Coordinates of C-alpha atoms in Angstrom, one line a residue:
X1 CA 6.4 15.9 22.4
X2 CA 3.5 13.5 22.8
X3 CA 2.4 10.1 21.3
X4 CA -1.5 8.7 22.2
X5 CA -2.8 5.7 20.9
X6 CA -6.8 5.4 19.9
X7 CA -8.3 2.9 22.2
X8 CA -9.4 1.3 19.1
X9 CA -8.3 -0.9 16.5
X10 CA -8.4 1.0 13.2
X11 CA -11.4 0.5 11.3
X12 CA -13.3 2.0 8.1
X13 CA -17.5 3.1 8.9
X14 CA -19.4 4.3 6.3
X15 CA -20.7 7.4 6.8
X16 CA -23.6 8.2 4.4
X17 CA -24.4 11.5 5.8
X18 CA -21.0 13.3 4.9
X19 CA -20.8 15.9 3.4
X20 CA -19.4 14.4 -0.8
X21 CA -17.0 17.4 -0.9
X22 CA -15.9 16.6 2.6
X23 CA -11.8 16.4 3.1
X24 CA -11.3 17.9 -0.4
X25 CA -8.1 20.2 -0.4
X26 CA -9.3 23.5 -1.5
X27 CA -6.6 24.6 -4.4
X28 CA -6.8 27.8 -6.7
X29 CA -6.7 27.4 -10.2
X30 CA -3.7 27.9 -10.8
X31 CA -2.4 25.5 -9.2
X32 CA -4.2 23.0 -10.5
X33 CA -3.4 24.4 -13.5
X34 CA 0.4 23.8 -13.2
X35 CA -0.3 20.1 -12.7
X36 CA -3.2 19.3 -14.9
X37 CA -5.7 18.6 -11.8
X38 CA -9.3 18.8 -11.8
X39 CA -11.7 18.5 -9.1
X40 CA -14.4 16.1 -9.2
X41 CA -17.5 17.5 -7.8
X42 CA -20.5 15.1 -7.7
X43 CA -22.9 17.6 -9.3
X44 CA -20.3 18.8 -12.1
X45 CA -19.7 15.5 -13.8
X46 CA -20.8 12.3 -15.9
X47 CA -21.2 9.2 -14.3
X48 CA -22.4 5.9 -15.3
X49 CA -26.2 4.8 -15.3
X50 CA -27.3 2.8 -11.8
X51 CA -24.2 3.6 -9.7
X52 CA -23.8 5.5 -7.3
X53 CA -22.7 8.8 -7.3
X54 CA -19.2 9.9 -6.8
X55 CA -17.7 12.1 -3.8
X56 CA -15.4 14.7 -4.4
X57 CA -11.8 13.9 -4.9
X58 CA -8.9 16.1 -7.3
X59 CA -7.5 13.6 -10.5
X60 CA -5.2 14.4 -13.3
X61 CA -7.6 15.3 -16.3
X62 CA -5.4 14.2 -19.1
X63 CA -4.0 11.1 -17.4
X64 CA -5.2 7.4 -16.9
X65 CA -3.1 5.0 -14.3
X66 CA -3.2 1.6 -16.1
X67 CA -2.3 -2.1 -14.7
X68 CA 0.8 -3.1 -16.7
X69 CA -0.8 -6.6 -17.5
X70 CA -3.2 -4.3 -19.9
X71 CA 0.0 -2.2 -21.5
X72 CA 2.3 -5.2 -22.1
X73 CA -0.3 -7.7 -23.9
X74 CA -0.9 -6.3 -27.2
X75 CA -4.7 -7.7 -27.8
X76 CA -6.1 -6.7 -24.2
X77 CA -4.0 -2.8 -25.4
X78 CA -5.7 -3.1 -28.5
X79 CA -8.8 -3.8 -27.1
X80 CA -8.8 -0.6 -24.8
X81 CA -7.4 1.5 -27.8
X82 CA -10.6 0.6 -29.7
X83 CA -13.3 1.0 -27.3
X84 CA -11.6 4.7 -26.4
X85 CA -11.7 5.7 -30.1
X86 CA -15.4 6.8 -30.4
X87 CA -15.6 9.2 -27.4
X88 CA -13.3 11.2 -29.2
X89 CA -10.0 10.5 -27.5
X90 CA -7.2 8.1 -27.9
X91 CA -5.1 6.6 -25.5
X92 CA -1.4 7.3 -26.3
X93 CA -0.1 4.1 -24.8
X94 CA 3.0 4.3 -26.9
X95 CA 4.0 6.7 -24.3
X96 CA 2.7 4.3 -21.0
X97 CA 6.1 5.2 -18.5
X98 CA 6.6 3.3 -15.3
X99 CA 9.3 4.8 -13.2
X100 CA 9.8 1.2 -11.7
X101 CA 9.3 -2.0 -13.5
X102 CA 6.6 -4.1 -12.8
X103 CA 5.3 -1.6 -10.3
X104 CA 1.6 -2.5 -11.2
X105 CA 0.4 0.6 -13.1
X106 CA 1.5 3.0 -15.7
X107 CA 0.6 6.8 -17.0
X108 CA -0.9 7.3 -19.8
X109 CA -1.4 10.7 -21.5
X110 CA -5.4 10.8 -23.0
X111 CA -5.5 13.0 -25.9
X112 CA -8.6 14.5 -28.7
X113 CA -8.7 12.7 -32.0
X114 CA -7.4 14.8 -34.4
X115 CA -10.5 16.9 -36.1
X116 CA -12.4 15.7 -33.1
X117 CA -13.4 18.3 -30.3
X118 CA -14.3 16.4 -27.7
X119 CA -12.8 17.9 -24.5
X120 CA -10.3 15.2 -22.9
X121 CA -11.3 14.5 -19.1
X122 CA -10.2 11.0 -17.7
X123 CA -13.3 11.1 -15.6
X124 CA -15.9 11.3 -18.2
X125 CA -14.0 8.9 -20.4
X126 CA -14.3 6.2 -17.7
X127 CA -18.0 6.5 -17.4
X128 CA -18.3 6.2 -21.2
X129 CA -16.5 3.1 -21.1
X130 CA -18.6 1.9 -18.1
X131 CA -22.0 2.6 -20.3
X132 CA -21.0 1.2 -23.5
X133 CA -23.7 -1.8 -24.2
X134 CA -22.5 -3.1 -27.9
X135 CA -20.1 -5.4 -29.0
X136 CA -16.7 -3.1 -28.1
X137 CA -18.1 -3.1 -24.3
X138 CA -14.9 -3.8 -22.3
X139 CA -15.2 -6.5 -19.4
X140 CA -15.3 -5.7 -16.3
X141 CA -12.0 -7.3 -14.9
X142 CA -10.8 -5.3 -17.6
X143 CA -12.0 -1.9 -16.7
X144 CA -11.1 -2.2 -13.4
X145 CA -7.8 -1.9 -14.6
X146 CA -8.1 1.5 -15.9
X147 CA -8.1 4.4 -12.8
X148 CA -7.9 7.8 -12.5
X149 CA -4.7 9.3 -11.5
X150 CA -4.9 11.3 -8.4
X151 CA -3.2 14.6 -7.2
X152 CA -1.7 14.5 -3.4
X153 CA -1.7 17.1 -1.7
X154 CA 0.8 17.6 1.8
X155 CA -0.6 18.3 5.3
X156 CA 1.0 21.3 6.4
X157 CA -0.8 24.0 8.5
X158 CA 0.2 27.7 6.3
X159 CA -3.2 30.7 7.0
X160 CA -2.1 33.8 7.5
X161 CA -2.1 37.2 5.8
X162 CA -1.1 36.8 1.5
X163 CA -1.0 32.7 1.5
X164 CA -3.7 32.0 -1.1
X165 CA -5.5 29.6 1.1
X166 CA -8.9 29.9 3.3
X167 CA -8.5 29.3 6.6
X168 CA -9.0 25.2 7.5
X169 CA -10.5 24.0 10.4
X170 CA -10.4 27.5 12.0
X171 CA -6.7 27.2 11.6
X172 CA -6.2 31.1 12.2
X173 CA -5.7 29.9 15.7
X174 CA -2.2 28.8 14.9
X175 CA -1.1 32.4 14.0
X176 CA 0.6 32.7 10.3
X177 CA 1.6 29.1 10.2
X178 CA 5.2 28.8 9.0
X179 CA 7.5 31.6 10.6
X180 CA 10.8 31.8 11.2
X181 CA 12.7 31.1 14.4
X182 CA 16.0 30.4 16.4
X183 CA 17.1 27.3 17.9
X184 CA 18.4 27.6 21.6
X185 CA 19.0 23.7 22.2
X186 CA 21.9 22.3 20.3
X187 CA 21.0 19.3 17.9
X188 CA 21.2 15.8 20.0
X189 CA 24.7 14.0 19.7
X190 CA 24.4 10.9 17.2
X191 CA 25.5 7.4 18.7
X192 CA 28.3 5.1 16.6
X193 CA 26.2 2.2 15.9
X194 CA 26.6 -0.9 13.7
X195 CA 24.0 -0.6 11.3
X196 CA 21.7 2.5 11.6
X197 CA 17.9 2.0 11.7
X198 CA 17.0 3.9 8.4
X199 CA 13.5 5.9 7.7
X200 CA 12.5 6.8 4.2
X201 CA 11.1 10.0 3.8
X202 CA 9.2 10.9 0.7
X203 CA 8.5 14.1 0.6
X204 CA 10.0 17.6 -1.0
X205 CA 13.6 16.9 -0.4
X206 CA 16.5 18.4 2.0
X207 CA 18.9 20.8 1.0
X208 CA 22.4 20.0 0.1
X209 CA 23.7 22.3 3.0
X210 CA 22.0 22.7 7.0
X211 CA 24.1 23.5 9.9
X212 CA 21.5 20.6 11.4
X213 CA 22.3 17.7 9.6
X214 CA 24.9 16.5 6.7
X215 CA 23.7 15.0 3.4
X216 CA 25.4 12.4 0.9
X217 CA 24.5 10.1 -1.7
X218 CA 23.6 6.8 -1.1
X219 CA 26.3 5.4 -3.6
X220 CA 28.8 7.3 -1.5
X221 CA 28.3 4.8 1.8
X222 CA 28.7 7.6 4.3
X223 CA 27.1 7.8 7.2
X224 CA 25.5 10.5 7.4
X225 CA 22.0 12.1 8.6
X226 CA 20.9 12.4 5.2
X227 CA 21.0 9.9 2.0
X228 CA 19.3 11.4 -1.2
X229 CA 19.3 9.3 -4.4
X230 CA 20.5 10.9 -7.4
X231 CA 19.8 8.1 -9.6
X232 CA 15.7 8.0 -8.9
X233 CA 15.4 11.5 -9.1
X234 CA 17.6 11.3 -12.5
X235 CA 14.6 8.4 -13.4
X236 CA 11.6 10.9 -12.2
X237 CA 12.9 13.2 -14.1
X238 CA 13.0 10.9 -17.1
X239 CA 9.3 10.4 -16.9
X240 CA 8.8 13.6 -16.0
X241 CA 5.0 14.9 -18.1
X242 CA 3.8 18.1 -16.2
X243 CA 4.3 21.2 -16.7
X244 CA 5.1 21.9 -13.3
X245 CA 9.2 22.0 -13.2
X246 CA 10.4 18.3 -12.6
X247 CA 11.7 16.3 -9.8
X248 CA 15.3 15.4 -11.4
X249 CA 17.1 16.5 -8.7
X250 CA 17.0 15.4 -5.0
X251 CA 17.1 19.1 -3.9
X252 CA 16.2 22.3 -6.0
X253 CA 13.8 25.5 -6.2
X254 CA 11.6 27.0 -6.7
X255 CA 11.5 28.8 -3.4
X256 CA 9.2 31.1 -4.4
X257 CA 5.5 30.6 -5.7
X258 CA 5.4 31.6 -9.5
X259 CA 4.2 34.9 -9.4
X260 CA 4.8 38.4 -9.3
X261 CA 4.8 38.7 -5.6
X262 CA 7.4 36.5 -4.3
X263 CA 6.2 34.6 -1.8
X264 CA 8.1 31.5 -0.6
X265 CA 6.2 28.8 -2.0
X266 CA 3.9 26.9 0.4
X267 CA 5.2 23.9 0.8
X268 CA 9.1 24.7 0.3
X269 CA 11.1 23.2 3.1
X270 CA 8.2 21.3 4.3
X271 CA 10.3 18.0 3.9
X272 CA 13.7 19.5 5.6
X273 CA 11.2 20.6 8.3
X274 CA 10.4 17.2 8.7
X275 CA 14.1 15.7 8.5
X276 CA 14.6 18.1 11.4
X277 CA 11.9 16.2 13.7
X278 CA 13.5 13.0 13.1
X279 CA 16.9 14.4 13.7
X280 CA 16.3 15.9 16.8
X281 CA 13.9 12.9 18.4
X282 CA 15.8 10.2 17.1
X283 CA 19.2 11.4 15.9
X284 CA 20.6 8.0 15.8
X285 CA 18.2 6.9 12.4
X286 CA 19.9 7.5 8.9
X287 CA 17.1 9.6 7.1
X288 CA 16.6 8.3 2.7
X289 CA 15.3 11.5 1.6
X290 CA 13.3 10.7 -1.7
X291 CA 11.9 13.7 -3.7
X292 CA 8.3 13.4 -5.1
X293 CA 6.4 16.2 -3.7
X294 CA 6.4 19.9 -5.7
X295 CA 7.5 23.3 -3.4
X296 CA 3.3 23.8 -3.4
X297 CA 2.8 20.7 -1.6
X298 CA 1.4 18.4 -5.0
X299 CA 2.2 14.9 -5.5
X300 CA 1.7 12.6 -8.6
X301 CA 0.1 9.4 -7.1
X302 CA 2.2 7.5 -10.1
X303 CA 5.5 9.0 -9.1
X304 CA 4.6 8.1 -5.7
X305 CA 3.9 4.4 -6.3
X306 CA 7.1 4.3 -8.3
X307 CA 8.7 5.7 -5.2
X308 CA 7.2 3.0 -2.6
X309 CA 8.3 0.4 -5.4
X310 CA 11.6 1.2 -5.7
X311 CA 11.8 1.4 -1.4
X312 CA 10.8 -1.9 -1.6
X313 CA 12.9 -3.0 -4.3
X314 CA 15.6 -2.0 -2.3
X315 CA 15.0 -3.4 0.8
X316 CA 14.7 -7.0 -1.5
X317 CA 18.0 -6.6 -3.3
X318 CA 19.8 -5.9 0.4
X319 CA 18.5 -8.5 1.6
X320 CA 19.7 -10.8 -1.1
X321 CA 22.7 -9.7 -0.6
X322 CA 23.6 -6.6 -2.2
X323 CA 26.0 -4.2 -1.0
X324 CA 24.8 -1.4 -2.6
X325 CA 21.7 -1.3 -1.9
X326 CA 19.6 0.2 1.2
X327 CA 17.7 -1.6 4.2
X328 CA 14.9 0.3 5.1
X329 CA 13.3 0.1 8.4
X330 CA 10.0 2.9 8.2
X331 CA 8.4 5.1 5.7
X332 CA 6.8 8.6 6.6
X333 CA 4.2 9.6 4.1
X334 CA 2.9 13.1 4.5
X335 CA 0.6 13.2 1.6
X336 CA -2.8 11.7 0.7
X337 CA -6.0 11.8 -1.3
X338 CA -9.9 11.4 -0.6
X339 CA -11.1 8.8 -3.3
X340 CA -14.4 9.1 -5.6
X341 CA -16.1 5.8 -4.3
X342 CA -18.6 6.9 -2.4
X343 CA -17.7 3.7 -0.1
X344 CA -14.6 4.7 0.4
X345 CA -13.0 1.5 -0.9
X346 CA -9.8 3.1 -3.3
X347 CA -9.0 0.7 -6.1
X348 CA -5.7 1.4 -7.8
X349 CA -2.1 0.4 -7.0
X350 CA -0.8 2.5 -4.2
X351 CA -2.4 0.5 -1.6
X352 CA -0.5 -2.7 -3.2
X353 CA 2.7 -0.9 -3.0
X354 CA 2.2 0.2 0.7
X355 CA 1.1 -4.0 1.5
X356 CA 4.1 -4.4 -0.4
X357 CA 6.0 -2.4 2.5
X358 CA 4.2 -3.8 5.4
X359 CA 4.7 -7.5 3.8
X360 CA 8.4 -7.3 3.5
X361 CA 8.2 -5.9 7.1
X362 CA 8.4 -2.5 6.8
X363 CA 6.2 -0.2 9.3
X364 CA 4.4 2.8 6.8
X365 CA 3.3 5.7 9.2
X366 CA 1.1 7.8 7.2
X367 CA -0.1 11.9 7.6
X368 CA -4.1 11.5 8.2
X369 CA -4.7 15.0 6.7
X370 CA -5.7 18.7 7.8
X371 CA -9.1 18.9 6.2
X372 CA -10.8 18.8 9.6
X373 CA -12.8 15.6 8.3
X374 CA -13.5 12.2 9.3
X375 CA -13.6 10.8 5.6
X376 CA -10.8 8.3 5.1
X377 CA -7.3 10.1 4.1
X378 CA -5.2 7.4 1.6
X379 CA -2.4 6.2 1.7
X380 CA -3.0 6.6 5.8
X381 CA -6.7 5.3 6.3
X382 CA -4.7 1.8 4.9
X383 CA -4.2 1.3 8.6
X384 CA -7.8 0.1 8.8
X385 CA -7.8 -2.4 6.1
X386 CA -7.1 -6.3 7.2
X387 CA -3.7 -7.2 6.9
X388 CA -1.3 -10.7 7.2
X389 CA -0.6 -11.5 10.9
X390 CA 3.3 -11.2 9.3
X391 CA 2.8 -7.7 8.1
X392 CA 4.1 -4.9 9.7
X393 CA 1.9 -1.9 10.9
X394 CA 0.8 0.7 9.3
X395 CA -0.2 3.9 11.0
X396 CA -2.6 6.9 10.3
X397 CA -1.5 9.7 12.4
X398 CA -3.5 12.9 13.4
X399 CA -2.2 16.0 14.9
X400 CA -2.7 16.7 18.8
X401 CA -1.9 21.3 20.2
X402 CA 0.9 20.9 22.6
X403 CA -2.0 20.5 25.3
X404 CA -2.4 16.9 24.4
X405 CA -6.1 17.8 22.3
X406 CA -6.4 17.2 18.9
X407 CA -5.9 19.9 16.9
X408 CA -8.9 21.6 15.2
X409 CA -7.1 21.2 11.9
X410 CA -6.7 17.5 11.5
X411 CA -8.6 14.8 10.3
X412 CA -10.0 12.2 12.8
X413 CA -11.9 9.1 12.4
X414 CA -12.4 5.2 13.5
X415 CA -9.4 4.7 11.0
X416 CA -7.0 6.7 12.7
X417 CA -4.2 4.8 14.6
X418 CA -3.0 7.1 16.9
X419 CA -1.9 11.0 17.3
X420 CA 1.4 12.8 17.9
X421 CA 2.4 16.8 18.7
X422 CA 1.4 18.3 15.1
X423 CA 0.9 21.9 16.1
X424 CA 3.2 24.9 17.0
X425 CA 6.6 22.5 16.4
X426 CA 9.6 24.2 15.6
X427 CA 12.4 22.5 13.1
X428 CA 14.9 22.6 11.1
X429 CA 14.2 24.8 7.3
X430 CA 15.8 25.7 4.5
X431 CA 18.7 28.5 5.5
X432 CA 18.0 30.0 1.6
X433 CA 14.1 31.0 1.7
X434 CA 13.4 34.2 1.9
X435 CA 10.4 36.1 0.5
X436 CA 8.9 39.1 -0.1
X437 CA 7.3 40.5 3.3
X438 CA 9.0 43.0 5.5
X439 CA 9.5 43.9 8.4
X440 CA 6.5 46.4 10.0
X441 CA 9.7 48.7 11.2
X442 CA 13.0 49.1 9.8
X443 CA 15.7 51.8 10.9
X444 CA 19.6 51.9 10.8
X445 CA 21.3 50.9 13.7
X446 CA 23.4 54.0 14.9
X447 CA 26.1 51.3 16.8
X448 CA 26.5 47.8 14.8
X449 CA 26.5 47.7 10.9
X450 CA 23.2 46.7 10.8
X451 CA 19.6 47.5 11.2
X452 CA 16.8 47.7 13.9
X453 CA 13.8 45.9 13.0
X454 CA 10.5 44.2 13.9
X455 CA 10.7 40.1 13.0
X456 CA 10.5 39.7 9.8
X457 CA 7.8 37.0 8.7
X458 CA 9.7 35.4 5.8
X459 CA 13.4 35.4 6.3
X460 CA 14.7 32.1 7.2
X461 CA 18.3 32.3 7.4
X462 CA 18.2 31.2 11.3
X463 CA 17.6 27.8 9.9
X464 CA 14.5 27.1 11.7
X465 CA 10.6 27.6 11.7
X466 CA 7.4 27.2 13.9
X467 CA 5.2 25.1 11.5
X468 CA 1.9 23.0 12.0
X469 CA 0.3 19.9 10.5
X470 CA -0.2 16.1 10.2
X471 CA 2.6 16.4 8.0
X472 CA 4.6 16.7 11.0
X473 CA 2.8 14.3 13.7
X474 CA 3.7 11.5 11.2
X475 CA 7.7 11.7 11.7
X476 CA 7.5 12.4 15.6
X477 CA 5.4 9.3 15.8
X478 CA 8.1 7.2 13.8
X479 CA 10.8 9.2 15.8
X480 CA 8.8 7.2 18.5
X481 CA 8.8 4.1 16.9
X482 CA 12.5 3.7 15.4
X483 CA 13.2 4.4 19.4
X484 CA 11.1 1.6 20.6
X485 CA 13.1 -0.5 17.7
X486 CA 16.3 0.8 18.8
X487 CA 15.4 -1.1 22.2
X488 CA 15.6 -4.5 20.8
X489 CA 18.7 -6.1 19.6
X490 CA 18.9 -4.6 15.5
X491 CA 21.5 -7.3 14.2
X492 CA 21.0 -8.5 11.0
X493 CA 17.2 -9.1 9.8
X494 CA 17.4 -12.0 7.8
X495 CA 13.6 -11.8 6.4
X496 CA 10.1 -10.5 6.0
X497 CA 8.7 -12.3 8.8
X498 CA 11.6 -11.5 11.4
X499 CA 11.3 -7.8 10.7
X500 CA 7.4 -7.4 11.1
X501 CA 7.8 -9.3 14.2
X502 CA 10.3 -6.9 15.7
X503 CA 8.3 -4.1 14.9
X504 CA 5.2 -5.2 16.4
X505 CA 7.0 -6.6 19.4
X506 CA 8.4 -2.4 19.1
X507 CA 4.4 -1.2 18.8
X508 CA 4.1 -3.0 21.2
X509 CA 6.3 -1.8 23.8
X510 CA 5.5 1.8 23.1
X511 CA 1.8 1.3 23.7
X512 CA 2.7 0.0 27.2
X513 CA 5.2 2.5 28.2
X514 CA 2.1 5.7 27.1
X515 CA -0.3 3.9 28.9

């Protein structure tokens, strides 16, 4: 496994020449259908007189993220309500839901007027409200507190043969992706330590059951590999408003994509797979497994914010002494978004709740993406943004082929931090997925009860899989990282400032010993 540092600090550069589609996750229909997405495309859409045009980026149609100042103060909500009301929509703030209080922003469905037939698109409503010139224009400190709501997508590497998507960054190099395989090397022994150095992952969940690693709740105080939280998922679930099936549950299916051919979906597992990194590079971490990515790799950037608040909300009440409640030392994000500003400056509230992390001294190492692009991949291109000299780091990770070059699939740029091992890995997977291909050759054994047969592509009952992607380089490189921690005396942390340090004084010792 491998860890390189750029010899740069992370930094954004506008590039005016890019391509304004660049780094856009190509999706089919469907499944953009399933979560109410859209993708803006600069020469498809409104936009508001004398600015600049936007670049491409995927958004919730039907849904606006709005600042919670705006919901909770009736005249500044009426005010909004009213200048909405003659494009033809309405905003239904009755039914604004944050999954965490005071997390900064809250959804909000956008419907048609009754009798109206305007078609609703978030998009288009926000450059109406940018264009408005009478006496119901909004101001602008106003406005800037309405924002799209984007989709995330994962980085995971899956061509091959029957999986919906075009080949990225001539990723048919790395064979059909996800395949199954068997682990020679037994699972690392875990230490008996005081308090465990604990990682948050945020991603599709671990199943209940894997010969690799034990799972508990965290009101049960066991230790073991895996804490999942019953009670946010319970709370997702609550606010649950897609029609995709909802996150209630810190493990569940689908397995297979929803149609006729039974395929495993594309991104099931993809979290367990990267449990399984962690487990084996630093098997002496407790992992928080939070669920808030779908089986075909789509986040909600709301229920992800709500996720990164409620990290950090725990990590406050711990340290304020309660007993039930979790210290977290890192969080591995594996999903992103390219944002519309043609500057590549997001607005919104997930980069708040990520300085919120890095504030209370909590390291975020972040997926850079696998679109083969050098535009800015959120929430990991934060690593080039100015930060307190008592914040933690954040890191943007790209992927590097087991040769130590960066792999043709991921993104790259002056804002990426450093990159890790990303292609051809092999890990831990969900012992229940199995889909539809077969094997090329089947017979009947005439010995054993059993048959003769060629490998089949989609039977993962070993456990295991070869899989590729940012998505993966993002844990190894915190596998490095909680490592370097475990170096230094853990004790208790008693604040902010005193964790950051540690973790720097961490970065810093793993830079010297790659040099």
């Amino acid at each position: 496994m491998r860890l390189v540092f750029a010899d740069h600090e992370p930094h954004l550069k506008p590039n005016p020449r890019r391509d304004h589609m660049s780094g856009v996750p190509e999706l089919s229909y469907s499944t953009l259908d399933r979560h109410g997405g859209r993708v803006l495309a600069p020469g498809q859409v409104v936009r508001t007189a004398g600015q600049s045009a936007p670049v491409g980026t995927i958004y919730r149609y039907d849904r606006l993220l709005v600042d919670e100042s705006v919901i909770h103060d009736t005249e500044t909500r009426e005010q909004l309500e009213e200048a909405i009301r003659p494009t033809g929509m309405l905003m239904e703030s009755q039914a604004a839901s944050s999954i965490v209080a005071g997390q900064g922003s809250y959804r909000v469905p956008v419907l048609s007027t009754h009798g109206d037939q305007a078609a609703v698109d978030a998009w288009s409503l926000l450059q109406r409200l940018r264009t408005v010139n009478d006496e119901s224009s909004l101001p602008g400190d106003l406005l800037d507190k309405v924002r799209l709501e984007h989709l995330m997508i994962c980085s995971k590497v899956t061509p091959g043969v029957g999986s919906g998507e075009p080949p990225i960054g001539d990723s048919r190099s790395y064979g059909l992706g996800r395949i199954p395989v068997d682990m020679v090397n037994p699972m690392p022994d875990r230490k008996q330590v005081g308090r465990r150095l604990r990682v948050a992952i945020l991603d599709t969940g671990v199943p209940t059951k894997h010969p690799a690693f034990d799972v508990s709740d965290r009101t049960e105080g066991e230790d073991t590999f895996v804490v999942v939280d019953h009670a946010f998922q319970a709370k997702l679930g609550e606010h649950s408003d897609s029609p995709a099936i909802p996150l209630d549950d810190p493990w569940e299916g689908p397995v297979h994509e929803p149609t006729l051919v039974g395929e495993v979906a594309s991104h099931y597992g993809h979290g367990t797979f990267m449990t399984g990194l962690l487990r084996q590079m630093s098997p002496d971490v407790q992992v928080y497994s939070l669920k808030v990515v779908h089986n075909d790799g789509l986040a909600y950037e709301h229920e992800v914010i709500g996720a990164l608040h409620h990290v950090a909300d725990q990590v406050e009440a711990a340290r304020g002494g309660d007993t039930e409640a979790l210290i977290v030392d890192a969080v591995v994000l594996a999903m992103g978004y390219v944002d519309e500003s043609p500057d590549d400056e997001p607005g919104g509230w997930i980069g708040d709740a990520v300085h919120r992390l890095a504030e209370l001294g909590i390291p975020v190492v972040a997926a850079a993406g696998n679109q083969s692009s050098d535009r800015p991949f959120y929430p990991a291109a934060f690593a080039a943004y100015p930060q307190s000299e008592t914040a933690a780091p954040i890191l943007s990770v790209g992927a590097l082929n087991p040769n130590r070059h960066i792999a043709m699939f991921s993104n790259e740029g002056p804002w990426v931090s450093c990159y890790a091992t990303g292609a051809g890995l092999v890990s831990t997977y969900p012992c229940e997925a199995k889909g539809s291909r077969m094997p090329d050759r089947r017979a009947k054994s005439s010995i054993l009860n059993r048959h003769r047969e060629s490998h089949d592509p989609d039977d993962f009952s070993s456990g295991f899989a070869v899989w590729s992607g940012t998505s993966f380089a993002a844990p190894l490189a915190a596998a490095f990282l909680m490592n370097a921690l475990a170096e230094s005396e853990i004790g208790t942390v008693n604040g902010a400032a005193e964790a950051s340090a540690r973790a720097h004084e961490a970065l810093k010792r793993l830079k010297k010993q790659l040099a």
